[in-house]
Short mmCIF file of C-alpha atoms in Angstrom, two decimals:
data_model
loop_
_atom_site.label_atom_id
_atom_site.label_comp_id
_atom_site.label_asym_id
_atom_site.label_seq_id
_atom_site.Cartn_x
_atom_site.Cartn_y
_atom_site.Cartn_z
CA MET J 1 -177.63 110.77 21.22
CA LYS J 2 -180.79 109.09 20.55
CA LYS J 3 -182.19 110.45 23.76
CA GLN J 4 -181.02 113.93 22.91
CA ASN J 5 -182.50 113.71 19.51
CA GLN J 6 -185.75 112.49 20.88
CA SER J 7 -185.96 115.21 23.53
CA GLU J 8 -185.06 117.78 20.95
CA ALA J 9 -187.72 116.35 18.70
CA LYS J 10 -190.10 116.38 21.52
CA THR J 11 -189.30 119.96 22.37
CA PHE J 12 -189.59 120.89 18.76
CA ARG J 13 -192.83 119.20 18.61
CA GLN J 14 -194.24 121.06 21.55
CA LYS J 15 -193.12 124.29 20.17
CA ALA J 16 -194.44 123.35 16.91
CA GLU J 17 -197.81 122.42 18.36
CA GLU J 18 -198.02 125.73 20.01
CA LEU J 19 -197.38 127.45 16.89
CA LEU J 20 -199.66 125.13 15.11
CA LYS J 21 -202.87 126.45 15.21
CA ASN J 22 -202.59 127.09 11.78
CA LYS J 23 -203.47 123.94 9.83
CA SER J 24 -201.39 124.53 7.00
CA ALA J 25 -198.69 125.17 9.27
CA GLN J 26 -199.69 121.98 10.89
CA SER J 27 -199.59 120.08 7.74
CA VAL J 28 -196.33 121.58 6.84
CA LEU J 29 -195.31 120.93 10.27
CA ARG J 30 -196.47 117.43 10.00
CA LEU J 31 -194.51 117.01 6.83
CA SER J 32 -191.63 118.56 8.41
CA GLU J 33 -192.17 116.42 11.40
CA ASN J 34 -192.22 113.40 9.18
CA LYS J 35 -189.14 114.55 7.50
CA ILE J 36 -187.58 115.21 10.77
CA GLN J 37 -188.71 111.88 12.01
CA GLN J 38 -187.35 110.42 8.91
CA LEU J 39 -184.18 112.37 9.37
CA ILE J 40 -184.06 111.42 12.99
CA TYR J 41 -184.63 107.88 12.02
CA ASP J 42 -182.05 108.15 9.32
CA LEU J 43 -179.82 109.84 11.78
CA GLU J 44 -180.33 107.17 14.27
CA VAL J 45 -179.70 104.62 11.68
CA SER J 46 -176.71 106.56 10.66
CA GLN J 47 -175.73 106.85 14.23
CA ILE J 48 -176.13 103.15 14.70
CA GLU J 49 -174.23 102.56 11.53
CA LEU J 50 -171.66 104.99 12.71
CA GLU J 51 -171.42 103.29 15.96
CA LEU J 52 -171.17 100.03 14.30
CA GLN J 53 -168.52 101.37 12.06
CA SER J 54 -166.87 102.97 15.01
CA GLN J 55 -166.94 99.66 16.80
CA GLU J 56 -165.71 97.98 13.72
CA LEU J 57 -162.96 100.55 13.49
CA THR J 58 -162.11 100.09 17.14
CA PHE J 59 -161.98 96.42 16.56
CA GLN J 60 -159.92 96.94 13.44
CA ASN J 61 -157.67 99.18 15.41
CA GLU J 62 -157.33 96.64 18.09
CA GLU J 63 -156.57 94.06 15.48
CA LYS J 64 -154.16 96.46 13.84
CA GLU J 65 -152.44 96.97 17.10
CA LYS J 66 -152.29 93.26 17.67
CA ARG J 67 -150.91 92.92 14.21
CA ALA J 68 -148.50 95.71 14.92
CA ASP J 69 -147.38 93.97 18.09
CA GLU J 70 -147.04 90.78 16.27
CA LEU J 71 -145.13 92.51 13.54
CA ILE J 72 -142.80 93.97 16.12
CA ILE J 73 -142.22 90.50 17.54
CA ALA J 74 -141.85 89.23 14.03
CA ASN J 75 -139.38 91.94 13.26
CA LYS J 76 -137.44 91.16 16.41
CA GLU J 77 -137.53 87.56 15.40
CA LEU J 78 -136.37 88.47 11.93
CA LEU J 79 -133.60 90.58 13.37
CA PHE J 80 -132.55 87.72 15.53
CA GLN J 81 -132.73 85.41 12.52
CA ASN J 82 -130.61 87.84 10.58
CA GLU J 83 -128.04 87.91 13.34
CA GLU J 84 -128.05 84.15 13.37
CA LYS J 85 -127.81 84.15 9.60
CA GLU J 86 -124.79 86.36 9.79
CA LYS J 87 -123.20 84.16 12.39
CA ARG J 88 -123.89 81.18 10.15
CA ALA J 89 -122.52 83.14 7.23
CA ASP J 90 -119.38 83.82 9.22
CA GLU J 91 -119.12 80.22 10.25
CA LEU J 92 -119.68 79.20 6.66
CA GLY J 93 -116.94 81.56 5.64
CA ILE J 94 -114.57 79.82 8.10
CA ALA J 95 -115.87 76.44 7.00
CA ASN J 96 -115.19 77.32 3.41
CA LYS J 97 -111.67 78.36 4.24
CA GLU J 98 -111.29 75.09 6.10
CA LEU J 99 -112.72 73.21 3.14
CA LEU J 100 -110.37 75.03 0.83
CA PHE J 101 -107.48 74.04 3.05
CA GLN J 102 -108.74 70.46 3.15
CA ASN J 103 -108.98 70.44 -0.61
CA GLU J 104 -105.40 71.61 -0.89
CA GLU J 105 -104.34 68.89 1.50
CA LYS J 106 -106.45 66.40 -0.42
CA GLU J 107 -104.72 67.37 -3.61
CA LYS J 108 -101.35 66.98 -1.96
CA ARG J 109 -102.43 63.56 -0.72
CA ALA J 110 -103.75 62.72 -4.15
CA ALA J 111 -100.42 63.65 -5.64
CA GLU J 112 -98.61 61.56 -3.03
CA LEU J 113 -101.04 58.68 -3.68
CA VAL J 114 -100.24 58.85 -7.37
CA ILE J 115 -96.55 58.54 -6.53
CA ALA J 116 -97.30 55.73 -4.08
CA ASN J 117 -99.35 53.94 -6.70
CA LYS J 118 -96.51 54.22 -9.19
CA GLU J 119 -94.22 52.81 -6.50
CA LEU J 120 -96.70 49.98 -5.83
CA ALA J 121 -97.01 49.25 -9.51
CA PHE J 122 -93.23 49.03 -9.68
CA GLN J 123 -93.14 46.79 -6.60
CA ASN J 124 -95.72 44.54 -8.19
CA GLU J 125 -93.62 44.24 -11.30
CA GLU J 126 -90.65 43.36 -9.12
CA LYS J 127 -92.81 40.90 -7.23
CA GLU J 128 -93.88 39.27 -10.42
CA LYS J 129 -90.30 39.07 -11.58
CA ARG J 130 -89.44 37.44 -8.24
CA ALA J 131 -92.42 35.14 -8.58
CA ASP J 132 -91.23 34.13 -12.03
CA GLU J 133 -87.72 33.59 -10.72
CA LEU J 134 -89.19 31.55 -7.86
CA ILE J 135 -91.08 29.38 -10.32
CA ILE J 136 -87.88 28.79 -12.23
CA ALA J 137 -86.05 28.10 -8.97
CA ASN J 138 -88.77 25.67 -7.96
CA LYS J 139 -88.56 23.90 -11.28
CA GLU J 140 -84.82 23.72 -10.77
CA LEU J 141 -85.33 22.34 -7.26
CA LEU J 142 -87.84 19.81 -8.54
CA PHE J 143 -85.35 18.80 -11.19
CA GLN J 144 -82.61 18.52 -8.56
CA ASN J 145 -84.88 16.40 -6.43
CA GLU J 146 -85.66 14.16 -9.36
CA GLU J 147 -81.94 13.87 -10.03
CA LYS J 148 -81.36 13.14 -6.38
CA GLU J 149 -83.97 10.43 -6.46
CA LYS J 150 -82.50 9.02 -9.62
CA ARG J 151 -79.08 8.97 -7.93
CA ALA J 152 -80.59 7.37 -4.84
CA ALA J 153 -82.28 4.75 -7.02
CA GLU J 154 -79.05 4.16 -8.94
CA LEU J 155 -77.19 3.84 -5.64
CA SER J 156 -79.73 1.38 -4.38
CA ILE J 157 -79.38 -0.64 -7.58
CA ALA J 158 -75.60 -0.47 -7.34
CA ASN J 159 -75.78 -1.70 -3.78
CA LYS J 160 -78.06 -4.57 -4.74
CA GLN J 161 -75.69 -5.45 -7.57
CA LEU J 162 -72.83 -5.39 -5.09
CA GLU J 163 -74.86 -7.57 -2.78
CA SER J 164 -75.47 -10.21 -5.42
CA PHE J 165 -71.87 -9.88 -6.56
CA SER J 166 -70.81 -10.65 -3.01
CA TYR J 167 -73.14 -13.62 -2.97
CA SER J 168 -71.61 -14.94 -6.17
CA VAL J 169 -68.11 -14.44 -4.84
CA SER J 170 -69.02 -16.08 -1.59
CA HIS J 171 -70.45 -19.14 -3.25
CA ASP J 172 -68.81 -19.51 -6.60
CA LEU J 173 -65.21 -18.56 -5.76
CA ARG J 174 -65.03 -20.77 -2.70
CA ALA J 175 -66.06 -23.92 -4.52
CA PRO J 176 -62.96 -24.23 -6.77
CA LEU J 177 -60.77 -23.40 -3.79
CA ARG J 178 -62.26 -26.24 -1.82
CA HIS J 179 -61.70 -28.53 -4.74
CA ILE J 180 -58.06 -27.53 -5.07
CA ASP J 181 -57.48 -28.00 -1.39
CA GLY J 182 -59.46 -31.24 -1.38
CA TYR J 183 -57.58 -32.87 -4.23
CA VAL J 184 -54.19 -31.72 -3.00
CA ASP J 185 -55.02 -33.16 0.38
CA LEU J 186 -56.18 -36.43 -1.16
CA LEU J 187 -53.01 -36.63 -3.24
CA LEU J 188 -50.87 -36.22 -0.16
CA ARG J 189 -53.06 -38.51 1.86
CA ARG J 190 -53.46 -41.37 -0.59
CA PHE J 191 -50.12 -41.22 -2.38
CA TYR J 192 -47.81 -39.96 0.31
CA ASP J 193 -45.44 -42.89 0.05
CA THR J 194 -45.13 -42.78 -3.73
CA LEU J 195 -44.60 -39.05 -4.01
CA PRO J 196 -41.09 -37.62 -4.16
CA ASP J 197 -40.31 -34.91 -1.63
CA LYS J 198 -40.30 -32.18 -4.22
CA ALA J 199 -43.79 -33.18 -5.31
CA LYS J 200 -44.93 -33.07 -1.70
CA HIS J 201 -43.40 -29.60 -1.35
CA TYR J 202 -45.17 -28.34 -4.47
CA LEU J 203 -48.43 -29.79 -3.28
CA ASP J 204 -47.99 -28.10 0.12
CA ASN J 205 -47.54 -24.77 -1.59
CA ILE J 206 -50.65 -25.31 -3.71
CA ALA J 207 -52.64 -26.03 -0.58
CA ASP J 208 -51.19 -22.96 1.17
CA SER J 209 -52.09 -20.68 -1.71
CA SER J 210 -55.64 -21.89 -1.94
CA ARG J 211 -56.05 -21.44 1.81
CA GLN J 212 -54.62 -17.95 1.52
CA MET J 213 -57.05 -17.18 -1.27
CA GLY J 214 -59.90 -18.37 0.94
CA ILE J 215 -58.87 -15.93 3.67
CA LEU J 216 -58.53 -13.10 1.16
CA ILE J 217 -62.00 -13.76 -0.16
CA ASP J 218 -63.45 -13.78 3.35
CA ASP J 219 -61.66 -10.56 4.23
CA LEU J 220 -62.76 -8.85 1.04
CA LEU J 221 -66.35 -9.91 1.54
CA GLN J 222 -66.28 -8.66 5.11
CA PHE J 223 -64.77 -5.37 3.98
CA SER J 224 -67.40 -4.96 1.30
CA ARG J 225 -70.19 -5.80 3.72
CA THR J 226 -68.95 -3.33 6.32
CA GLY J 227 -68.83 -0.67 3.67
CA ARG J 228 -72.43 -1.21 2.66
CA GLN J 229 -73.77 -1.68 6.14
CA GLU J 230 -76.34 0.75 7.50
CA MET J 231 -75.00 2.46 10.56
CA ARG J 232 -77.01 2.01 13.71
CA GLN J 233 -75.85 4.86 15.86
CA THR J 234 -76.48 4.97 19.59
CA GLU J 235 -74.74 6.49 22.58
CA LEU J 236 -71.94 4.12 23.53
CA ASP J 237 -69.66 3.40 26.44
CA MET J 238 -66.24 3.00 24.81
CA ASN J 239 -64.79 1.60 28.02
CA SER J 240 -67.06 -1.44 28.04
CA ILE J 241 -66.50 -2.04 24.32
CA VAL J 242 -62.74 -2.08 24.83
CA GLN J 243 -63.09 -4.46 27.77
CA GLU J 244 -65.31 -6.78 25.69
CA VAL J 245 -62.79 -6.77 22.85
CA LEU J 246 -59.87 -7.42 25.20
CA LYS J 247 -61.36 -10.64 26.61
CA PRO J 248 -60.86 -12.89 23.55
CA ILE J 249 -57.52 -11.20 22.77
CA LYS J 250 -56.23 -12.04 26.25
CA GLN J 251 -57.68 -15.53 25.99
CA ASP J 252 -55.91 -16.12 22.68
CA ASN J 253 -52.62 -14.90 24.08
CA PRO J 254 -52.35 -16.46 27.53
CA ASN J 255 -48.61 -16.69 27.55
CA ARG J 256 -47.89 -13.11 26.58
CA ASN J 257 -46.58 -10.55 28.99
CA ILE J 258 -48.67 -7.51 28.12
CA GLU J 259 -49.04 -4.37 30.19
CA TRP J 260 -52.27 -2.56 29.44
CA HIS J 261 -52.76 1.15 30.20
CA ILE J 262 -56.30 2.13 29.37
CA ALA J 263 -57.62 5.64 30.04
CA THR J 264 -61.23 6.29 30.95
CA MET J 265 -63.04 7.22 27.79
CA PRO J 266 -66.04 9.53 27.40
CA PRO J 267 -69.38 8.33 26.02
CA ILE J 268 -69.56 8.75 22.26
CA TYR J 269 -72.12 8.40 19.51
CA GLY J 270 -71.60 5.61 17.00
CA ASP J 271 -72.36 2.13 15.67
CA GLN J 272 -71.51 -0.41 18.36
CA ALA J 273 -70.75 -3.39 16.11
CA LEU J 274 -68.56 -1.39 13.76
CA LEU J 275 -66.60 0.33 16.51
CA ARG J 276 -66.05 -3.03 18.18
CA LEU J 277 -64.43 -4.12 14.91
CA VAL J 278 -62.19 -1.04 15.00
CA TRP J 279 -60.94 -1.81 18.50
CA THR J 280 -60.51 -5.50 17.68
CA ASN J 281 -58.35 -4.65 14.70
CA LEU J 282 -56.25 -2.02 16.45
CA LEU J 283 -55.69 -3.99 19.65
CA SER J 284 -54.99 -7.29 17.84
CA ASN J 285 -52.45 -5.45 15.73
CA ALA J 286 -50.82 -3.95 18.83
CA VAL J 287 -50.62 -7.40 20.38
CA LYS J 288 -49.32 -8.97 17.16
CA PHE J 289 -46.63 -6.46 16.41
CA THR J 290 -45.29 -6.43 19.99
CA ARG J 291 -44.80 -10.19 19.81
CA ASN J 292 -41.04 -9.95 19.91
CA ARG J 293 -40.90 -7.83 23.02
CA GLU J 294 -40.22 -9.29 26.45
CA LYS J 295 -42.87 -7.05 27.84
CA ALA J 296 -45.41 -5.50 25.55
CA ILE J 297 -46.77 -2.15 26.65
CA ILE J 298 -50.02 -1.07 25.02
CA THR J 299 -51.59 2.27 25.93
CA ILE J 300 -55.02 3.61 25.06
CA THR J 301 -55.66 7.31 25.58
CA VAL J 302 -58.20 9.86 24.46
CA ARG J 303 -57.90 13.60 23.77
CA ASP J 304 -60.81 16.00 24.03
CA GLU J 305 -60.68 18.45 21.13
CA LYS J 306 -63.32 21.10 20.39
CA ASP J 307 -65.62 19.14 18.04
CA GLU J 308 -64.16 15.65 18.30
CA PHE J 309 -62.48 13.04 20.44
CA ILE J 310 -59.10 11.64 19.32
CA PHE J 311 -58.37 8.07 20.40
CA GLU J 312 -54.77 6.79 20.47
CA VAL J 313 -53.43 3.23 20.64
CA THR J 314 -49.71 3.14 21.31
CA ASP J 315 -47.51 0.06 21.42
CA ASN J 316 -43.83 -0.57 21.92
CA GLY J 317 -43.66 -3.07 19.08
CA VAL J 318 -41.81 -3.32 15.80
CA GLY J 319 -43.15 -0.04 14.42
CA PHE J 320 -42.85 0.83 10.73
CA ASP J 321 -41.15 3.22 8.34
CA MET J 322 -43.13 6.47 8.06
CA GLN J 323 -42.10 6.63 4.42
CA TYR J 324 -44.78 4.02 3.66
CA ALA J 325 -47.35 5.30 6.10
CA GLN J 326 -49.66 6.35 3.23
CA LYS J 327 -50.36 2.76 2.29
CA LEU J 328 -51.02 1.64 5.84
CA PHE J 329 -54.79 1.93 5.62
CA ASP J 330 -55.14 0.61 2.07
CA VAL J 331 -56.77 -2.70 1.25
CA PHE J 332 -54.39 -5.64 1.44
CA GLN J 333 -51.37 -3.37 1.94
CA ARG J 334 -48.78 -4.54 4.38
CA LEU J 335 -45.53 -3.10 5.60
CA HIS J 336 -44.15 -6.32 6.98
CA PRO J 337 -43.45 -9.65 5.32
CA THR J 338 -46.03 -12.36 5.92
CA ASP J 339 -43.52 -14.79 7.31
CA GLU J 340 -42.69 -12.37 10.11
CA PHE J 341 -46.22 -11.23 10.83
CA GLU J 342 -49.21 -13.01 9.34
CA GLY J 343 -52.25 -11.19 8.04
CA THR J 344 -53.89 -10.08 4.82
CA GLY J 345 -53.69 -6.35 5.39
CA ILE J 346 -57.44 -5.81 5.54
CA GLY J 347 -57.65 -4.86 9.20
CA LEU J 348 -56.59 -1.22 8.94
CA ALA J 349 -58.57 -0.75 5.71
CA ASN J 350 -61.64 -1.83 7.67
CA VAL J 351 -60.75 0.58 10.47
CA ARG J 352 -60.41 3.49 8.07
CA GLN J 353 -63.64 2.67 6.27
CA ILE J 354 -65.60 2.42 9.51
CA ILE J 355 -64.15 5.61 11.00
CA LEU J 356 -64.82 7.46 7.74
CA LYS J 357 -68.45 6.39 7.93
CA HIS J 358 -68.59 7.93 11.40
CA GLY J 359 -67.20 11.19 10.03
CA GLY J 360 -63.76 10.77 11.58
CA ARG J 361 -60.18 10.39 10.39
CA THR J 362 -57.43 7.79 10.79
CA TRP J 363 -53.66 8.22 10.84
CA ALA J 364 -50.58 6.73 12.40
CA GLU J 365 -47.06 7.52 13.52
CA ALA J 366 -44.15 5.22 14.13
CA LYS J 367 -40.42 4.65 14.02
CA PRO J 368 -38.92 1.36 12.93
CA ASP J 369 -38.39 -0.79 16.00
CA GLU J 370 -39.66 1.94 18.32
CA GLY J 371 -43.33 1.13 18.41
CA ALA J 372 -46.28 2.81 16.77
CA THR J 373 -49.28 4.94 17.61
CA PHE J 374 -52.54 4.62 15.73
CA TYR J 375 -55.02 7.52 15.91
CA PHE J 376 -58.67 7.82 15.04
CA SER J 377 -61.05 10.71 15.61
CA LEU J 378 -64.78 10.62 16.21
CA PRO J 379 -66.96 13.74 15.96
CA LYS J 380 -68.94 14.67 19.04
CA GLU J 381 -72.06 15.20 16.97
CA ALA J 382 -73.61 12.10 15.33
CA GLU J 383 -72.74 11.83 11.68
CA LYS J 384 -75.81 11.98 9.52
CA GLY J 385 -76.02 9.91 6.38
CA SER J 386 -72.35 9.50 5.52
CA ARG J 387 -71.90 6.74 3.01
CA GLN J 388 -68.85 5.43 1.21
CA MET P 1 -77.96 -49.59 15.37
CA SER P 2 -76.72 -52.76 13.79
CA GLU P 3 -78.37 -51.91 10.51
CA LEU P 4 -76.40 -49.59 8.25
CA ARG P 5 -78.18 -46.29 7.97
CA THR P 6 -78.53 -44.76 4.54
CA ILE P 7 -77.34 -41.24 3.90
CA LEU P 8 -78.82 -39.42 0.92
CA LEU P 9 -76.38 -36.96 -0.61
CA ALA P 10 -77.88 -34.34 -2.96
CA GLU P 11 -75.02 -32.61 -4.78
CA ASP P 12 -74.71 -31.55 -8.41
CA ASN P 13 -70.97 -30.87 -8.70
CA PRO P 14 -69.11 -34.16 -9.39
CA LYS P 15 -65.92 -32.86 -7.73
CA ASP P 16 -67.87 -32.03 -4.58
CA VAL P 17 -69.47 -35.47 -4.74
CA GLU P 18 -66.07 -37.12 -4.99
CA LEU P 19 -64.55 -35.04 -2.18
CA THR P 20 -67.53 -35.63 0.08
CA LEU P 21 -67.43 -39.36 -0.55
CA GLU P 22 -63.67 -39.37 0.15
CA ALA P 23 -64.27 -37.47 3.38
CA MET P 24 -66.93 -40.00 4.33
CA ALA P 25 -64.59 -42.81 3.41
CA GLU P 26 -62.07 -41.39 5.83
CA ASN P 27 -64.80 -41.86 8.40
CA ASN P 28 -66.03 -45.23 7.17
CA LEU P 29 -69.38 -43.89 6.18
CA ALA P 30 -69.05 -44.22 2.38
CA ASN P 31 -70.93 -47.51 2.06
CA GLN P 32 -74.19 -46.05 3.11
CA VAL P 33 -74.29 -43.04 0.79
CA VAL P 34 -76.77 -42.68 -2.06
CA VAL P 35 -75.92 -39.83 -4.39
CA VAL P 36 -78.47 -37.79 -6.39
CA LYS P 37 -77.54 -34.85 -8.53
CA ASP P 38 -80.49 -32.52 -8.11
CA GLY P 39 -83.76 -31.92 -6.28
CA VAL P 40 -85.88 -33.85 -8.75
CA GLU P 41 -83.81 -37.01 -8.34
CA ALA P 42 -83.77 -36.53 -4.57
CA LEU P 43 -87.56 -36.57 -4.44
CA GLU P 44 -87.73 -39.51 -6.83
CA TYR P 45 -85.52 -41.45 -4.47
CA LEU P 46 -87.46 -40.44 -1.38
CA ARG P 47 -90.78 -41.35 -2.98
CA CYS P 48 -89.51 -44.56 -4.58
CA GLU P 49 -90.37 -43.26 -8.03
CA GLY P 50 -88.67 -43.34 -11.44
CA LYS P 51 -85.42 -45.25 -11.40
CA TYR P 52 -85.79 -45.79 -7.66
CA LYS P 53 -89.11 -47.60 -7.97
CA LEU P 54 -87.64 -50.90 -6.87
CA ARG P 55 -85.34 -49.72 -4.11
CA LYS P 56 -85.54 -51.10 -0.64
CA ALA P 57 -88.26 -49.17 1.14
CA GLY P 58 -87.56 -46.90 4.06
CA ASN P 59 -86.40 -43.35 4.66
CA PRO P 60 -82.71 -42.48 4.81
CA ALA P 61 -81.31 -41.69 8.23
CA LEU P 62 -80.00 -38.36 6.99
CA ILE P 63 -80.19 -36.10 3.97
CA LEU P 64 -77.10 -34.05 3.13
CA LEU P 65 -78.45 -31.26 0.99
CA ASP P 66 -76.61 -28.85 -1.28
CA ILE P 67 -78.47 -25.62 -2.00
CA LYS P 68 -77.39 -24.65 -5.48
CA MET P 69 -78.57 -27.43 -7.80
CA PRO P 70 -80.09 -27.32 -11.29
CA ARG P 71 -83.73 -28.19 -12.05
CA MET P 72 -84.81 -28.02 -8.42
CA ASP P 73 -82.63 -26.41 -5.76
CA GLY P 74 -82.11 -27.39 -2.13
CA ILE P 75 -84.60 -24.91 -0.73
CA GLU P 76 -87.42 -26.26 -2.89
CA VAL P 77 -86.52 -29.85 -2.03
CA LEU P 78 -86.56 -28.98 1.65
CA ARG P 79 -89.94 -27.32 1.29
CA ARG P 80 -91.43 -30.40 -0.35
CA ILE P 81 -89.88 -32.80 2.11
CA ARG P 82 -91.21 -30.81 5.05
CA SER P 83 -94.71 -30.72 3.58
CA ASP P 84 -94.82 -34.42 2.80
CA VAL P 85 -96.29 -36.43 5.69
CA ALA P 86 -94.20 -39.46 4.85
CA LEU P 87 -90.93 -37.55 4.63
CA LYS P 88 -91.10 -34.56 6.93
CA ARG P 89 -89.39 -36.13 9.93
CA ILE P 90 -86.22 -37.07 8.06
CA PRO P 91 -83.22 -35.14 9.48
CA VAL P 92 -81.83 -32.73 6.88
CA VAL P 93 -78.40 -31.14 7.08
CA VAL P 94 -77.59 -28.47 4.54
CA LEU P 95 -74.03 -28.87 3.27
CA THR P 96 -73.05 -25.89 1.21
CA SER P 97 -70.32 -23.37 0.53
CA SER P 98 -72.69 -20.40 0.93
CA ARG P 99 -73.00 -18.59 4.22
CA GLU P 100 -75.49 -16.08 2.84
CA GLU P 101 -78.01 -14.76 5.31
CA LYS P 102 -80.99 -15.40 3.06
CA ASP P 103 -80.07 -19.08 2.64
CA LEU P 104 -79.75 -19.44 6.40
CA ILE P 105 -83.10 -17.75 6.93
CA ASN P 106 -84.95 -19.71 4.28
CA THR P 107 -83.66 -23.12 5.32
CA TYR P 108 -84.13 -22.60 9.04
CA ASP P 109 -87.61 -21.21 8.40
CA LEU P 110 -88.37 -24.42 6.53
CA GLY P 111 -87.18 -26.48 9.48
CA VAL P 112 -83.72 -27.68 8.47
CA ASN P 113 -81.97 -29.57 11.29
CA ALA P 114 -78.52 -28.14 10.73
CA TYR P 115 -76.60 -25.88 8.37
CA VAL P 116 -72.95 -26.65 7.69
CA VAL P 117 -70.72 -24.46 5.58
CA LYS P 118 -68.07 -26.48 3.82
CA PRO P 119 -64.63 -25.27 4.91
CA VAL P 120 -62.04 -24.56 2.25
CA SER P 121 -59.53 -26.77 4.03
CA PHE P 122 -60.11 -30.43 3.20
CA GLN P 123 -58.70 -31.50 6.55
CA GLN P 124 -61.34 -29.44 8.30
CA PHE P 125 -63.97 -30.82 5.96
CA ILE P 126 -63.03 -34.37 6.94
CA GLU P 127 -63.38 -33.36 10.55
CA ALA P 128 -66.78 -31.81 9.90
CA VAL P 129 -68.04 -34.88 8.06
CA LYS P 130 -66.84 -37.02 10.93
CA GLN P 131 -68.85 -34.99 13.38
CA ILE P 132 -71.93 -34.94 11.18
CA GLY P 133 -71.73 -38.66 10.50
CA SER P 134 -71.10 -39.73 14.03
CA PHE P 135 -73.96 -37.64 15.29
CA TRP P 136 -76.71 -38.01 12.73
CA ALA P 137 -75.94 -41.41 11.39
CA VAL P 138 -74.90 -43.04 14.63
CA LEU P 139 -75.79 -41.23 17.82
CA ASN P 140 -79.04 -39.54 16.85
CA GLU P 141 -82.21 -41.47 17.55
CA LEU P 142 -84.02 -41.93 14.24
CA PRO P 143 -87.53 -40.57 13.92
CA PRO P 144 -90.24 -43.13 13.37
CA GLU P 145 -91.30 -43.48 9.74
CA GLY P 146 -94.03 -40.97 8.87
CA GLY P 147 -97.47 -42.56 8.43
CA LEU P 148 -99.45 -42.16 5.22
#
């Protein structure tokens, strides 16, 4: 444009110069030329400014379009965000429903928990009642134990008293007996010739009685000792015990015709020394009370019952009347006169006492003059802590 | 063995003394018996003290000892005899009516030579005394006197 303007100006100028021969016209022309110059200048400036502005506008437009593009992207983004937001809103809606459901469940659980707590509180009360009862029961048990220990202590004292009583009996009762026997013997010995027969007879009886008393004392002491003895239980072979016991019995009765039938016996649990005493008593009795038979037949058998063994000693001796069988195992009780069969009547009492300690029983059957059978049972399980 | 051997009898009960002496008489041993009535007198005799200060010196051949005596009993006497150098070899036979386990244990622990329980029957007692006498006072070789 500039060029156009300038060529136009130039052309104008030439034309003007032509015309300008006139000075005033020249001067006016010059003025006009200046004005035009000025105008051209201004125009150019304006043109430049315009161009600048146009450039600026173009730039602005470009920027505007960039901004527009960006805005479109931003709008798309926003749309997308909105879609997402709606999805989230939907999800939140579901989540809320879920939460609502959970809350309902929670309230149900809370209600159940309240009931459970009430139940627990009740249980705890019960537990505390039980605990209290247990404390009382424990106190009771402690008391029982104390009582038990008192009883055990009393028993121990009673046993010791019995022990020293036995000692006194053993020593103090025997002394006067010895004296009686001694002086009676001396009387008979030193004054035999001067004593009338009757006197001798009386003196004999005195001596007999004191001897008898000595045996009674020994038997009673033995009985008392057996009763207080601690049982030492082991597994035993009854067969060998019986054989041991038979030896002295056979030795003491060499001239007797005795047929022995002894069954094989099972091993049992018991106190060896005490059971030996039992067999000694029973077998000696069988031998004694078959004394009047040509041939004595003594049989030992054993029966296997569920929880116990039953031992039987049968003889073909003088037997006894069952009417009095109750007294058979009592201390010093006899069913036969002493002049027919000697003895103090302690043997069977010992047997009963010992068998009782083992947890067994004793009994007997007989017919007068048709022999007798003596029974005792022993439990298969060891007897724990049985005392008289 | 020509010399008569002394037997010391310690017994408190006069009836038992009499019966024992009679039993010894039946066996011709009565002459040699010295009787004391409790442990204190027994020791006085053995140590030649008190009323025995002037007795003929020498230990008895045998001591027959009862257990139950007043003042000092047989067990205590035995203990002192066995711990006395001069006396501890003397044979001691307990002669008692007690067969109690603790008496047996105590006396044997203290070194008694024999323990005889007096039988109730006098006849048997005579027999027992005969055996004791003929063994301890006749057959047995006496221990040498204990040195001081």
